[in-house]
Structure formats: C-alpha cells, structure tokens
Amino acid sequence: MSTTYQVVGRDGMRALWIVFGIMVIASAVFALRSSTIIISRRLYHVITTLTTIISALSYFAMASGHAAAFICQMIREGHKHVPDIHRHVCREVFWARFVDWSLSTPLLLLELCLLAGIDGAHTLMAIVAVLIIVLSGLFAAFGRDNTAQTWGWFAIACVSYLLVIWYVAVYGSKTVDARGAKVTKLFSSMVTFILILWTIYPIVWGIADGAKKISVDSAIIAYAVLDVLTKPVFGAWLLIAHHQIPEINVEVGGYWSEGLSSERIIRIGDNEEAPLRQPSPLPV
C-alpha cells in the first residue's frame, strides 16, 4: 500500500517568507507611527502593531518548518474492472496559523468594535464567537476527514460567524450612528471589507484543509493573500483614517497612559481617585 505525502513546495515556502517580511516591515512602520502619538491616543496603533507582530511570528514559525504536522488518512479509489486501490495520504497542516488567528483575529474585531462604539458586553460576545470559529477550524483540520466530526466543527464555525456578523455589522451599524457621518461611512466600508475577507477564509479552508482539493502550496498562497489584506492593509487603512478623522479617536487615560502614581491608587467603580492610605502602625 503506497503512501502519498502532500507537503509544502518551493512556491509555498517562498510565499511564507515573503509574508513574514511584509509583516515585519508593517510592524516596524506601525510601531514608528505609534511612537509619534501621545500614549493616551495610541490604542489603535498598539492593537494594529500587535496584530502584525503576532502574524510575523506565525509566518516565521511556518517558514522555518517548526509549526506543522501531518494528518494522514486512508483513501479508497474504486474501479469497475479491477479491485479497489487503498492508499495513505498524509497532508502537511500548519497549526501555527490557527494560533495566529486565535490571537490576532480578536484584536481586529476589537478595533471594529471600538470604531463603532459597541459596548463591552457585545464586544466580549463577538470576541468569544470569533475564537470559537478559529478553534473549530483547528479541531476540524486535525480530525478525521469527511466525517460528521469534521463537518460538525465546520457547522459550529459557520453559526459562530453569523453571530459575529450580528454583533459587529448589524448591532455596530446602530451604535456607530452616534459618532457622526464620517465615522459611520468609514465603519461601513471597513466592516464590509473585513467580513468579505472573513467569508473567504472558510471557503479556502473547506477546499484545502477540509476536502483537500487543492495543493498545500495553493492553500498557503490563498491564506497569505487573505492575511496580508486583513492585517497590514487593514491596519494601514485604519491608522491613516485615524490621522484624517479625529472623531474616531479613542483616548484612554489612567493606568494606560500614566501608570500607577505613587500618590494615587485605583478605585474600582468610582470615578474619583482616592489618596494612598498609609498602613496602620502595629500594636506594641
């Protein structure tokens, strides 16, 4: 019985290194841009920089060959006049990209929620839903092919994606109106851009990791294009808009920008700052 190995080739490896370079350059540019902004207004810049840094680490891991595993299955090829042929097919799956998505996708979602002015409760639910999407894809990729388990995880991911659309696109379109016409127009464009790309991801997964109808190199290139569009391109778009449209600015004070002062302490649930109390002297 023969064994066929579907592994990354020259084109796929080249794509991994190219995207790694793009992510490193984007991270450096975003970090330099962040250093020119006062800390209290640097939230978008920090999130965007972290997103590309995480992806850079992921692509370095994949390009260096330290973040992949082989998933093997038995395939039966039926023939009319000769006995069926059984063979093993082992496909290389890069688990690092799922680690990347589990960290960077919630950050992207957080930026959209901040842009729309979505409350913390709905933001948290959207982030949990997007984590379920990524983890479902991971479990399905490492499960048995063409089984109820694989496509069950795929169905869970699709349902979770519908929740993300509701929390961000539907609910966000209502809350963003309070931020003005410019922000509303920007949010509509950005959320449409991201959701279209996020819709393509599961299609690529279904063809590549699910049905295994395309080569490992083709899957790598498809994911690479999507990752570049959703991270460096989207991040640059957001930071340029941040410079041009002051209304989208999110200013964060307190510990974020000032740290813990020696003269003040943080009091949860109170807007006023309380003086630092001296400890009572020990009894003699």
Short mmCIF file of C-alpha atoms in Angstrom, two decimals:
data_model
loop_
_atom_site.label_atom_id
_atom_site.label_comp_id
_atom_site.label_asym_id
_atom_site.label_seq_id
_atom_site.Cartn_x
_atom_site.Cartn_y
_atom_site.Cartn_z
CA MET A 1 0.00 0.00 0.00
CA SER A 2 1.53 3.29 -1.12
CA THR A 3 1.72 6.49 0.90
CA THR A 4 1.40 9.91 -0.71
CA TYR A 5 2.74 12.98 1.08
CA GLN A 6 1.24 16.38 0.34
CA VAL A 7 3.84 18.86 1.58
CA VAL A 8 4.81 22.47 1.08
CA GLY A 9 6.84 23.11 -2.05
CA ARG A 10 9.08 25.87 -3.32
CA ASP A 11 6.23 28.26 -4.15
CA GLY A 12 4.59 27.80 -0.77
CA MET A 13 7.85 28.27 1.10
CA ARG A 14 8.61 31.41 -0.88
CA ALA A 15 5.16 32.78 -0.05
CA LEU A 16 5.69 32.13 3.67
CA TRP A 17 8.98 34.04 3.73
CA ILE A 18 7.57 36.92 1.67
CA VAL A 19 4.60 37.36 4.00
CA PHE A 20 6.92 37.13 7.01
CA GLY A 21 8.90 40.04 5.56
CA ILE A 22 5.71 42.02 4.88
CA MET A 23 4.53 41.51 8.46
CA VAL A 24 7.90 42.57 9.90
CA ILE A 25 8.01 45.73 7.77
CA ALA A 26 4.39 46.56 8.62
CA SER A 27 5.07 46.06 12.33
CA ALA A 28 8.07 48.39 12.17
CA VAL A 29 6.13 51.07 10.30
CA PHE A 30 3.16 50.85 12.67
CA ALA A 31 5.45 50.95 15.73
CA LEU A 32 7.29 54.03 14.42
CA ARG A 33 3.97 55.71 13.69
CA SER A 34 2.78 54.80 17.18
CA SER A 35 5.80 56.49 18.76
CA THR A 36 4.68 59.84 17.30
CA ILE A 37 1.27 59.65 19.00
CA ILE A 38 0.70 60.51 22.64
CA ILE A 39 0.11 57.40 24.74
CA SER A 40 -3.49 58.21 25.63
CA ARG A 41 -4.42 58.18 21.90
CA ARG A 42 -2.29 55.21 20.91
CA LEU A 43 -4.83 52.40 21.37
CA TYR A 44 -5.48 51.68 17.69
CA HIS A 45 -1.76 51.86 16.95
CA VAL A 46 -0.86 49.38 19.69
CA ILE A 47 -3.54 46.89 18.64
CA THR A 48 -2.59 47.15 14.96
CA THR A 49 1.11 46.68 15.71
CA LEU A 50 0.44 43.65 17.92
CA THR A 51 -1.66 42.09 15.17
CA THR A 52 1.14 42.18 12.60
CA ILE A 53 3.79 41.14 15.15
CA ILE A 54 1.76 38.03 16.02
CA SER A 55 1.39 37.19 12.34
CA ALA A 56 5.10 37.75 11.73
CA LEU A 57 5.94 35.23 14.45
CA SER A 58 3.46 32.76 12.99
CA TYR A 59 4.84 33.04 9.48
CA PHE A 60 8.41 32.71 10.72
CA ALA A 61 7.41 29.51 12.53
CA MET A 62 5.77 28.12 9.40
CA ALA A 63 8.59 29.17 7.06
CA SER A 64 11.22 27.64 9.33
CA GLY A 65 9.34 24.34 9.41
CA HIS A 66 8.63 24.28 13.14
CA ALA A 67 4.85 24.65 13.16
CA ALA A 68 3.40 21.88 11.03
CA ALA A 69 2.04 18.37 11.48
CA PHE A 70 1.00 15.58 9.14
CA ILE A 71 -2.61 14.44 9.05
CA CYS A 72 -2.92 11.00 7.45
CA GLN A 73 -5.96 9.20 6.14
CA MET A 74 -6.83 6.12 4.14
CA ILE A 75 -8.30 6.76 0.70
CA ARG A 76 -10.07 4.12 -1.37
CA GLU A 77 -10.14 4.53 -5.12
CA GLY A 78 -12.90 2.50 -6.72
CA HIS A 79 -12.62 0.96 -10.20
CA LYS A 80 -15.12 -1.01 -12.27
CA HIS A 81 -12.99 -3.83 -13.63
CA VAL A 82 -10.16 -4.03 -11.10
CA PRO A 83 -10.12 -4.25 -7.30
CA ASP A 84 -10.30 -1.02 -5.34
CA ILE A 85 -7.00 0.63 -4.54
CA HIS A 86 -6.24 1.76 -0.99
CA ARG A 87 -3.54 4.27 -0.24
CA HIS A 88 -2.43 6.52 2.57
CA VAL A 89 -2.42 10.28 2.04
CA CYS A 90 -0.55 12.41 4.56
CA ARG A 91 -1.07 16.16 4.25
CA GLU A 92 1.02 18.83 5.95
CA VAL A 93 -1.13 21.12 8.10
CA PHE A 94 0.30 24.29 9.63
CA TRP A 95 -1.14 24.62 13.12
CA ALA A 96 0.71 27.92 13.69
CA ARG A 97 -1.79 29.79 11.54
CA PHE A 98 -4.58 28.79 13.94
CA VAL A 99 -2.52 30.13 16.85
CA ASP A 100 -2.07 33.33 14.86
CA TRP A 101 -5.77 33.66 14.13
CA SER A 102 -6.78 32.93 17.73
CA LEU A 103 -4.70 35.91 18.89
CA SER A 104 -4.85 38.38 16.01
CA THR A 105 -8.47 38.00 14.89
CA PRO A 106 -9.92 39.07 18.27
CA LEU A 107 -7.67 42.14 18.10
CA LEU A 108 -9.02 43.01 14.65
CA LEU A 109 -12.53 42.52 15.93
CA LEU A 110 -11.79 44.74 18.93
CA GLU A 111 -10.72 47.54 16.58
CA LEU A 112 -14.01 47.33 14.70
CA CYS A 113 -15.98 47.34 17.95
CA LEU A 114 -14.07 50.38 19.21
CA LEU A 115 -14.65 52.14 15.91
CA ALA A 116 -18.39 51.52 16.10
CA GLY A 117 -18.65 52.37 19.80
CA ILE A 118 -20.02 48.92 20.67
CA ASP A 119 -20.41 48.28 24.39
CA GLY A 120 -18.17 45.89 26.30
CA ALA A 121 -20.77 43.13 26.68
CA HIS A 122 -21.41 42.80 22.95
CA THR A 123 -17.70 43.16 22.21
CA LEU A 124 -16.89 40.27 24.54
CA MET A 125 -19.54 38.06 22.94
CA ALA A 126 -18.21 38.86 19.47
CA ILE A 127 -14.64 38.02 20.53
CA VAL A 128 -15.74 34.70 22.05
CA ALA A 129 -17.65 33.88 18.86
CA VAL A 130 -14.61 34.55 16.68
CA LEU A 131 -12.46 32.39 18.98
CA ILE A 132 -14.96 29.56 18.53
CA ILE A 133 -14.60 29.97 14.76
CA VAL A 134 -10.82 29.63 14.89
CA LEU A 135 -10.80 26.72 17.34
CA SER A 136 -13.48 24.90 15.36
CA GLY A 137 -11.32 25.20 12.27
CA LEU A 138 -8.35 23.80 14.19
CA PHE A 139 -10.30 20.82 15.56
CA ALA A 140 -11.78 20.08 12.15
CA ALA A 141 -8.40 20.29 10.40
CA PHE A 142 -6.92 17.68 12.75
CA GLY A 143 -9.98 15.43 12.81
CA ARG A 144 -10.88 12.57 10.51
CA ASP A 145 -11.71 13.69 7.01
CA ASN A 146 -15.21 13.60 5.57
CA THR A 147 -16.78 12.58 8.87
CA ALA A 148 -19.58 14.04 10.94
CA GLN A 149 -16.95 15.33 13.34
CA THR A 150 -15.14 17.39 10.70
CA TRP A 151 -18.20 18.96 9.17
CA GLY A 152 -19.82 19.32 12.58
CA TRP A 153 -16.99 21.62 13.62
CA PHE A 154 -17.35 23.42 10.31
CA ALA A 155 -21.06 23.98 11.02
CA ILE A 156 -20.26 25.31 14.50
CA ALA A 157 -17.81 27.75 12.94
CA CYS A 158 -20.42 28.95 10.44
CA VAL A 159 -23.02 29.54 13.17
CA SER A 160 -20.45 31.46 15.22
CA TYR A 161 -19.63 33.55 12.18
CA LEU A 162 -23.28 34.54 11.87
CA LEU A 163 -23.12 35.74 15.48
CA VAL A 164 -20.05 37.83 14.66
CA ILE A 165 -21.92 39.40 11.76
CA TRP A 166 -24.84 40.24 14.03
CA TYR A 167 -22.74 41.68 16.86
CA VAL A 168 -20.43 43.72 14.64
CA ALA A 169 -22.20 44.52 11.38
CA VAL A 170 -25.84 44.67 12.49
CA TYR A 171 -25.54 45.94 16.05
CA GLY A 172 -22.47 48.03 15.23
CA SER A 173 -24.28 49.82 12.42
CA LYS A 174 -26.77 51.09 15.02
CA THR A 175 -24.24 52.28 17.60
CA VAL A 176 -21.89 53.94 15.11
CA ASP A 177 -24.54 56.47 14.07
CA ALA A 178 -23.92 58.36 17.30
CA ARG A 179 -20.31 59.01 16.24
CA GLY A 180 -21.14 61.07 13.16
CA ALA A 181 -21.44 60.63 9.40
CA LYS A 182 -17.69 60.33 8.70
CA VAL A 183 -17.18 57.56 11.23
CA THR A 184 -20.32 55.77 10.05
CA LYS A 185 -19.11 55.80 6.44
CA LEU A 186 -15.66 54.60 7.46
CA PHE A 187 -17.05 51.81 9.64
CA SER A 188 -19.40 50.61 6.91
CA SER A 189 -16.53 50.39 4.44
CA MET A 190 -14.14 48.68 6.85
CA VAL A 191 -16.60 46.15 8.25
CA THR A 192 -17.71 45.22 4.73
CA PHE A 193 -14.08 44.77 3.69
CA ILE A 194 -13.25 42.57 6.68
CA LEU A 195 -16.41 40.45 6.56
CA ILE A 196 -15.93 39.71 2.86
CA LEU A 197 -12.39 38.52 3.56
CA TRP A 198 -13.50 36.53 6.61
CA THR A 199 -16.14 34.86 4.42
CA ILE A 200 -13.43 33.73 2.01
CA TYR A 201 -11.39 32.11 4.81
CA PRO A 202 -13.83 29.23 5.48
CA ILE A 203 -14.23 28.69 1.74
CA VAL A 204 -10.47 28.24 1.41
CA TRP A 205 -10.48 26.01 4.49
CA GLY A 206 -13.25 23.84 3.06
CA ILE A 207 -11.42 23.38 -0.25
CA ALA A 208 -7.94 22.99 1.25
CA ASP A 209 -7.96 21.51 4.77
CA GLY A 210 -11.49 20.13 4.59
CA ALA A 211 -11.88 18.47 1.19
CA LYS A 212 -8.15 18.61 0.27
CA LYS A 213 -8.95 19.55 -3.30
CA ILE A 214 -6.01 21.94 -3.73
CA SER A 215 -2.31 21.56 -3.02
CA VAL A 216 -0.58 22.69 0.16
CA ASP A 217 1.19 25.44 -1.80
CA SER A 218 -2.09 26.76 -3.22
CA ALA A 219 -3.62 26.84 0.26
CA ILE A 220 -0.60 28.70 1.66
CA ILE A 221 -0.77 31.32 -1.09
CA ALA A 222 -4.52 31.80 -0.65
CA TYR A 223 -4.20 32.22 3.12
CA ALA A 224 -1.19 34.52 2.63
CA VAL A 225 -3.13 36.92 0.42
CA LEU A 226 -6.01 36.99 2.90
CA ASP A 227 -3.68 37.57 5.87
CA VAL A 228 -1.91 40.46 4.14
CA LEU A 229 -5.24 42.11 3.31
CA THR A 230 -6.76 41.66 6.78
CA LYS A 231 -3.69 42.77 8.74
CA PRO A 232 -1.15 45.14 7.12
CA VAL A 233 -3.58 46.58 4.57
CA PHE A 234 -6.48 46.90 7.00
CA GLY A 235 -4.17 48.25 9.71
CA ALA A 236 -2.68 50.90 7.41
CA TRP A 237 -6.17 51.93 6.33
CA LEU A 238 -7.30 52.31 9.95
CA LEU A 239 -4.25 54.32 11.06
CA ILE A 240 -4.47 56.64 8.06
CA ALA A 241 -8.15 57.20 8.86
CA HIS A 242 -7.20 57.83 12.50
CA HIS A 243 -4.98 60.68 11.31
CA GLN A 244 -7.57 62.12 8.93
CA ILE A 245 -10.76 61.72 11.01
CA PRO A 246 -10.36 62.95 14.61
CA GLU A 247 -13.81 61.63 15.53
CA ILE A 248 -12.62 58.01 15.54
CA ASN A 249 -10.01 58.71 18.19
CA VAL A 250 -10.27 56.69 21.40
CA GLU A 251 -8.50 58.39 24.28
CA VAL A 252 -7.55 56.19 27.23
CA GLY A 253 -6.26 57.73 30.44
CA GLY A 254 -5.46 56.33 33.85
CA TYR A 255 -3.13 53.37 34.07
CA TRP A 256 -2.89 53.03 30.26
CA SER A 257 -1.19 56.39 29.80
CA GLU A 258 0.03 57.41 33.25
CA GLY A 259 0.83 54.17 35.05
CA LEU A 260 0.45 53.76 38.80
CA SER A 261 1.29 57.02 40.51
CA SER A 262 2.90 56.83 43.93
CA GLU A 263 0.43 59.40 45.21
CA ARG A 264 -2.77 57.78 43.99
CA ILE A 265 -4.44 54.40 43.86
CA ILE A 266 -7.04 52.98 41.52
CA ARG A 267 -10.52 52.61 42.94
CA ILE A 268 -12.83 50.24 41.06
CA GLY A 269 -16.33 51.58 40.48
CA ASP A 270 -15.55 55.19 41.40
CA ASN A 271 -14.56 57.98 39.05
CA GLU A 272 -12.68 59.83 41.76
CA GLU A 273 -9.13 58.97 42.64
CA ALA A 274 -8.51 58.10 46.26
CA PRO A 275 -5.41 59.17 48.19
CA LEU A 276 -2.97 56.45 49.10
CA ARG A 277 -3.68 55.39 52.67
CA GLN A 278 -0.79 54.74 55.00
CA PRO A 279 -0.85 51.38 56.81
CA SER A 280 -1.86 51.45 60.47
CA PRO A 281 1.02 51.13 62.94
CA LEU A 282 1.48 47.73 64.52
CA PRO A 283 0.34 47.49 68.15
CA VAL A 284 3.15 47.49 70.73
#
